[in-house]
XYZ file of C-alpha atoms in Angstrom:
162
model
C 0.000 0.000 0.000
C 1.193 3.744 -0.879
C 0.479 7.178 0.602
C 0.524 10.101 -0.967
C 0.846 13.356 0.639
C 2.128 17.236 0.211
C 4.177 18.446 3.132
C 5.737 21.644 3.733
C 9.535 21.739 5.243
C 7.832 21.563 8.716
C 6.142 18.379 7.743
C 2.469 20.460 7.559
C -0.328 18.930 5.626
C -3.307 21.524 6.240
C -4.774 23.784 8.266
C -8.524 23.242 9.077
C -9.824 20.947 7.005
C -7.563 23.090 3.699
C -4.618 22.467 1.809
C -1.511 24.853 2.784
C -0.792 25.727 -1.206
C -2.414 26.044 -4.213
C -0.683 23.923 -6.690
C -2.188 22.687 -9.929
C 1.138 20.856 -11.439
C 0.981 18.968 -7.977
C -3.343 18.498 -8.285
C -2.350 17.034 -11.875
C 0.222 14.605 -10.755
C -2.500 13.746 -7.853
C -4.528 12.981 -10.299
C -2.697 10.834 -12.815
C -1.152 8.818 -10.120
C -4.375 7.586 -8.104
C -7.034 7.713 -11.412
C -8.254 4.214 -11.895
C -6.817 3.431 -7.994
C -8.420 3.183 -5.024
C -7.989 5.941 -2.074
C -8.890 5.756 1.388
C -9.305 8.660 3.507
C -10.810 10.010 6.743
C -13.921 11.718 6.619
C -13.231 14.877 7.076
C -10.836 15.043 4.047
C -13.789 13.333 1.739
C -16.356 16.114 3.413
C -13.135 18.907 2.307
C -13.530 17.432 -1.443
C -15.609 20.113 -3.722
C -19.502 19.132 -2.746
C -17.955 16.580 -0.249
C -17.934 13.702 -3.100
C -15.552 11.321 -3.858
C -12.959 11.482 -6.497
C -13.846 10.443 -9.729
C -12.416 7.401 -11.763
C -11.204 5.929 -8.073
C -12.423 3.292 -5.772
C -13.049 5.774 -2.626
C -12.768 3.809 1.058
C -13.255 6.407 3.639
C -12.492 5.942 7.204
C -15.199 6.931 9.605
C -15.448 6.353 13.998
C -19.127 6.905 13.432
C -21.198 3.492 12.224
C -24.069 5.402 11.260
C -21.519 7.740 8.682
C -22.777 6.872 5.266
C -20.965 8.482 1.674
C -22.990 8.090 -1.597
C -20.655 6.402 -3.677
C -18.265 5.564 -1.534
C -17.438 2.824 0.592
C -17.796 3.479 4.562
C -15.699 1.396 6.882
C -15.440 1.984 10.971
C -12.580 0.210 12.233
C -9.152 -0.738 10.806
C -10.249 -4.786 10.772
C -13.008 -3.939 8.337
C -10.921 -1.825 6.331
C -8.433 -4.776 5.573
C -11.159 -6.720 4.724
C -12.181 -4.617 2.130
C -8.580 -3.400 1.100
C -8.191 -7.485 0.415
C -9.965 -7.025 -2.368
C -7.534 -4.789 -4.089
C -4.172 -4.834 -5.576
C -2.314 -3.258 -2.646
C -0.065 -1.639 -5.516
C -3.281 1.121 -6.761
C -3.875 1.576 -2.982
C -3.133 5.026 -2.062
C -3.909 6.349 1.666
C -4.687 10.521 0.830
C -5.226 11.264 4.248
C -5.927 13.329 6.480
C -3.518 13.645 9.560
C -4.954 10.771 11.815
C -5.236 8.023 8.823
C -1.969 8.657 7.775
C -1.077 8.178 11.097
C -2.715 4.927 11.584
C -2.312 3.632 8.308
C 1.820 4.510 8.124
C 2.870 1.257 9.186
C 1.019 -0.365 6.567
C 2.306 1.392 3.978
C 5.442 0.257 1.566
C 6.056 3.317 -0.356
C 5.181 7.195 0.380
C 4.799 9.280 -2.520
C 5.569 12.908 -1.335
C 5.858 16.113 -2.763
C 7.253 18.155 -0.905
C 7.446 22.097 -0.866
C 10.527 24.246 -0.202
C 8.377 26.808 2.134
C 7.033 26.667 5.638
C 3.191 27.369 5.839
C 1.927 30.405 7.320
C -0.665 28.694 9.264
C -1.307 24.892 9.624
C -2.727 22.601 12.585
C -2.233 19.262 11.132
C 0.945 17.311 9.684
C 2.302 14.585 8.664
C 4.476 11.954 10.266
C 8.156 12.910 9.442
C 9.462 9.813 7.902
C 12.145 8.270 9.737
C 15.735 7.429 7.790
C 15.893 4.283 9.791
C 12.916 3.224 8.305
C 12.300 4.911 5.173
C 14.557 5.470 2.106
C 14.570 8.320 -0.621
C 14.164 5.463 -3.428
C 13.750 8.349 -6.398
C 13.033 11.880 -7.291
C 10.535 12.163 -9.930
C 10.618 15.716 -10.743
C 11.714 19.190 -9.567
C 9.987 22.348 -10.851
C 8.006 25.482 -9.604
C 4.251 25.243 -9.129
C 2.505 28.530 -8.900
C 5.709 30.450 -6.971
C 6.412 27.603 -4.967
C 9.451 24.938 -5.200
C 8.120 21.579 -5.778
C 9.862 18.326 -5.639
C 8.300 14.520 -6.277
C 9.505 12.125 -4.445
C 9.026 8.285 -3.965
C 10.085 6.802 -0.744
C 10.673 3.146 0.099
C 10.064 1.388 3.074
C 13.380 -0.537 4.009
């Protein structure tokens, strides 16, 4: 299973329920790297998306603590055993955990690869990041890209669990 995440040099991910930075080179590679995959999520992020629907062209598992949470055209699971169950299903390869905070860190140890992009600024405001990855247990495995995305430095990188 993969995660895939934009972090800030401070390891930020968002700041009430938003992303930190507008960037539409990063939205595309978003995009072309989880179309046809399946995400899973908290609910909070899903209820962030435009309208609060899933993505299109994905299989979209979110997380939820409340049983009664329900998510037209996506699949609702409450607890981590039923969301194995259902991730059982799947390829574990077009798995990709988009967050938020508290799924990535849940899900983290069950991930093999992290797909991060990460910006060269610190946000002005953010309440919710991401796990640092540790070097004794991650590896930079390769950097897909470098470029600027709307004023901002952008790298892609793929990490590998070792």
């Amino acid at each position: 299973m993969k995660l895939i995440v934009v972090v800030d040099k401070e390891w930020n991910i968002g700041n009430d329920g938003s992303l930190l930075f507008r960037l539409p080179l990063d939205m595309k590679f978003f995009r072309t790297q989880t179309s046809d995959k399946v995400v899973v999520m908290g609910r909070k992020t899903l209820e962030s998306f435009p309208n609060g629907k899933p993505l299109k062209n994905r299989v979209n598992i979110v997380l939820s603590r409340n049983k009664e949470y329900s998510a037209e055209g996506a699949i609702v699971v409450s607890d981590t055993d039923k969301l194995r169950e259902v991730l059982a299903e799947y390829n574990s390869e077009d798995i990709y955990v988009i967050g938020g905070e508290s799924v990535y860190r849940l899900l983290l140890p069950l991930c093999d690869t992290a797909v991060i992009t990460h910006v060269d600024a610190v946000a002005e405001k953010a309440n919710k990041k991401f796990p640092a990855l540790s070097e004794d247990e991650w590896k930079l495995a390769e950097v897909l890209d470098e470029t600027e995305d709307n004023g901002y430095n952008v790298k892609w990188c793929v990490y590998k669990r070792v």
